[in-house]
Amino acid sequence: MGVVNATPDSFSDGGRWLDPDAAASRALALASEGADLVDVGGESTRPGAPPVAADEEIRRVVPVVERLVAGGLTVPISVDTSKPEVALAALRAGAALVNDVRGLSDPRLAEVVAAAGVPVVLMHTRGTPADMRERSRYRDVAAEVRDELGEALRRAASAGVPAERTILDPGIGFAKTAAQSLEVLARLGELRSLGRPILVGPSRKSFIGAVTGAAVEDRLPGTLAAVAAAVLAGAEFVRVHDVGAARQATLVAAAIRDAAPGRVSG
Ligand code: HH2
């Protein structure tokens, strides 16, 4: 999944793709680098990011989706939003999937997803960008993330979104310290007990800076290490900014995983 942030303030690429034409050409470039999905978002979720009104988020996201549909993008478009109005407008414009960093905690978004019959990424977080840093107290981070994703699955089901249409994401860096993000990655396999495909978004995040000291723009090697670890632990999707490099890392990690004796490939 290639990231297209049509925002002025995203943590690693804020302002680069705010113009809809620039964002659309970025998405097309990611698809030609081998992205299987492009994820278009109009609100930064970095800790401390200011909230964006729905109409402003729609103004950022929908023109990008429209340009991609008109420009013949061949891979599905996902919309990275937690707002029902934005999801609805993006789906009407041609998006095929909703990526919700709040795991359908807004029942109105769950209704939109249920009515549209589209797949949804349920990501784990706690609170909002304003208070997520204070919400990172866990007794056992991997077990609690798994249990809270289980609750998200139940919320989805009761709103009419069947489990078959969900993808689960532990939310690297969301209401988690660097050490907690590392532990969640190390224990990613524990999420498999929920029985759904797993997506992981480690790209350029601060846990990589905590381990290496690298600045945001120098975190590609660390991102690739995390991508490989996630794939070896069973992730089906990785959300990244640098698709070409991540695709190579993913293919090699998957080939190593599938070469283990006794494993049925595919
Ligand atoms: N991370 C970000 C945004 N959306 N969605 C999913 N499913 N998983 C993630 O890990 C995830 C996500 C944050 O990264 P980015 O979009 O680059 O930054 P910002 O939120 O500052 O726009």
Short mmCIF file of C-alpha atoms in Angstrom, two decimals, residues 72-218:
data_model
loop_
_atom_site.label_atom_id
_atom_site.label_comp_id
_atom_site.label_asym_id
_atom_site.label_seq_id
_atom_site.Cartn_x
_atom_site.Cartn_y
_atom_site.Cartn_z
CA GLY A 72 -6.88 5.26 -15.41
CA LEU A 73 -5.11 4.16 -12.23
CA THR A 74 -5.21 0.37 -12.37
CA VAL A 75 -4.92 -0.40 -8.65
CA PRO A 76 -7.61 0.20 -6.01
CA ILE A 77 -7.67 3.49 -4.10
CA SER A 78 -8.06 3.46 -0.35
CA VAL A 79 -9.14 6.53 1.58
CA ASP A 80 -7.32 7.17 4.86
CA THR A 81 -9.97 8.80 7.00
CA SER A 82 -11.96 8.41 10.19
CA LYS A 83 -14.79 10.70 9.06
CA PRO A 84 -17.98 9.31 7.55
CA GLU A 85 -18.52 12.36 5.30
CA VAL A 86 -15.02 12.05 3.83
CA ALA A 87 -15.30 8.28 3.34
CA LEU A 88 -18.65 8.67 1.61
CA ALA A 89 -17.40 11.40 -0.74
CA ALA A 90 -14.24 9.44 -1.59
CA LEU A 91 -16.17 6.20 -2.17
CA ARG A 92 -18.60 8.07 -4.45
CA ALA A 93 -15.59 9.44 -6.38
CA GLY A 94 -14.22 5.91 -6.88
CA ALA A 95 -12.27 4.83 -3.79
CA ALA A 96 -12.63 1.09 -3.13
CA LEU A 97 -11.52 0.69 0.48
CA VAL A 98 -11.56 2.65 3.75
CA ASN A 99 -8.47 2.84 5.96
CA ASP A 100 -9.62 3.94 9.43
CA VAL A 101 -6.90 4.66 11.99
CA ARG A 102 -9.63 4.68 14.67
CA GLY A 103 -10.86 1.15 13.95
CA LEU A 104 -14.50 2.13 13.26
CA SER A 105 -14.93 3.77 16.64
CA ASP A 106 -17.35 6.21 14.97
CA PRO A 107 -20.57 4.23 14.38
CA ARG A 108 -21.49 6.60 11.53
CA LEU A 109 -18.35 5.56 9.64
CA ALA A 110 -19.20 1.91 10.30
CA GLU A 111 -22.61 2.56 8.73
CA VAL A 112 -21.01 4.10 5.62
CA VAL A 113 -18.63 1.15 5.24
CA ALA A 114 -21.45 -1.38 5.79
CA ALA A 115 -23.73 0.30 3.25
CA ALA A 116 -20.97 0.58 0.62
CA GLY A 117 -19.96 -3.07 1.08
CA VAL A 118 -16.26 -2.16 0.82
CA PRO A 119 -13.28 -3.59 2.73
CA VAL A 120 -11.97 -1.66 5.73
CA VAL A 121 -8.64 -1.48 7.55
CA LEU A 122 -9.26 -1.49 11.31
CA MET A 123 -6.20 0.08 12.93
CA HIS A 124 -5.45 0.06 16.63
CA THR A 125 -5.03 3.32 18.48
CA ARG A 126 -6.23 4.94 21.66
CA GLY A 127 -7.60 8.47 21.96
CA THR A 128 -6.82 11.16 19.41
CA PRO A 129 -3.57 12.64 18.04
CA ALA A 130 -3.88 15.23 20.84
CA ASP A 131 -3.84 12.73 23.71
CA MET A 132 -2.46 9.47 22.26
CA ARG A 133 0.93 9.97 23.92
CA GLU A 134 -0.67 9.83 27.39
CA ARG A 135 -2.69 6.76 26.44
CA SER A 136 0.29 4.45 26.01
CA ARG A 137 0.04 2.62 29.35
CA TYR A 138 -0.21 -1.12 28.84
CA ARG A 139 0.41 -4.15 31.05
CA ASP A 140 1.07 -6.31 27.99
CA VAL A 141 1.06 -4.22 24.83
CA ALA A 142 0.79 -7.03 22.27
CA ALA A 143 -2.01 -8.81 24.14
CA GLU A 144 -3.98 -5.58 24.69
CA VAL A 145 -3.61 -4.53 21.04
CA ARG A 146 -4.91 -7.96 20.02
CA ASP A 147 -7.86 -7.74 22.43
CA GLU A 148 -8.72 -4.19 21.33
CA LEU A 149 -8.58 -5.21 17.66
CA GLY A 150 -10.93 -8.05 18.60
CA GLU A 151 -13.31 -5.40 19.99
CA ALA A 152 -13.00 -3.46 16.71
CA LEU A 153 -13.99 -6.62 14.83
CA ARG A 154 -17.04 -6.98 17.07
CA ARG A 155 -17.97 -3.30 16.56
CA ALA A 156 -17.67 -3.79 12.80
CA ALA A 157 -19.79 -6.95 12.85
CA SER A 158 -22.57 -5.35 14.88
CA ALA A 159 -22.68 -2.45 12.40
CA GLY A 160 -23.05 -4.90 9.51
CA VAL A 161 -19.42 -5.09 8.35
CA PRO A 162 -18.57 -8.80 8.21
CA ALA A 163 -15.14 -10.02 9.33
CA GLU A 164 -14.40 -11.14 5.75
CA ARG A 165 -14.22 -7.48 4.72
CA THR A 166 -11.70 -6.45 7.38
CA ILE A 167 -7.92 -6.11 7.54
CA LEU A 168 -6.28 -5.58 10.94
CA ASP A 169 -3.43 -3.19 11.76
CA PRO A 170 -1.65 -2.88 15.15
CA GLY A 171 -1.04 0.86 14.59
CA ILE A 172 2.73 1.28 14.83
CA GLY A 173 3.47 4.56 16.65
CA PHE A 174 -0.18 5.20 17.57
CA ALA A 175 -0.57 5.49 21.37
CA LYS A 176 2.65 3.46 21.58
CA THR A 177 6.17 4.36 22.60
CA ALA A 178 9.08 3.24 20.43
CA ALA A 179 9.67 0.26 22.73
CA GLN A 180 5.99 -0.71 22.52
CA SER A 181 5.99 -0.44 18.72
CA LEU A 182 9.05 -2.72 18.60
CA GLU A 183 7.36 -5.24 20.89
CA VAL A 184 4.20 -5.21 18.78
CA LEU A 185 6.31 -5.91 15.67
CA ALA A 186 8.25 -8.65 17.46
CA ARG A 187 4.98 -10.30 18.51
CA LEU A 188 3.01 -9.58 15.33
CA GLY A 189 2.31 -13.29 14.86
CA GLU A 190 0.02 -13.17 17.93
CA LEU A 191 -2.50 -11.15 15.91
CA ARG A 192 -2.98 -14.11 13.61
CA SER A 193 -5.28 -15.70 16.19
CA LEU A 194 -7.90 -13.10 15.14
CA GLY A 195 -8.03 -14.83 11.77
CA ARG A 196 -7.79 -11.77 9.52
CA PRO A 197 -5.09 -10.41 7.16
CA ILE A 198 -2.63 -8.04 8.81
CA LEU A 199 -1.41 -4.66 7.56
CA VAL A 200 1.55 -2.87 9.14
CA GLY A 201 2.63 0.75 8.65
CA PRO A 202 6.21 1.21 9.92
CA SER A 203 7.32 3.64 7.20
CA ARG A 204 9.77 6.35 8.42
CA LYS A 205 8.23 6.27 11.92
CA SER A 206 9.87 7.51 15.10
CA PHE A 207 10.67 4.04 16.52
CA ILE A 208 13.23 3.82 13.68
CA GLY A 209 14.70 7.14 14.80
CA ALA A 210 14.77 5.88 18.40
CA VAL A 211 16.79 2.80 17.42
CA THR A 212 19.14 4.41 14.88
CA GLY A 213 19.17 8.15 15.50
CA ALA A 214 18.27 8.65 11.81
CA ALA A 215 16.29 11.74 10.81
CA VAL A 216 12.89 11.21 9.17
CA GLU A 217 14.28 11.60 5.65
CA ASP A 218 17.00 9.00 6.30
#
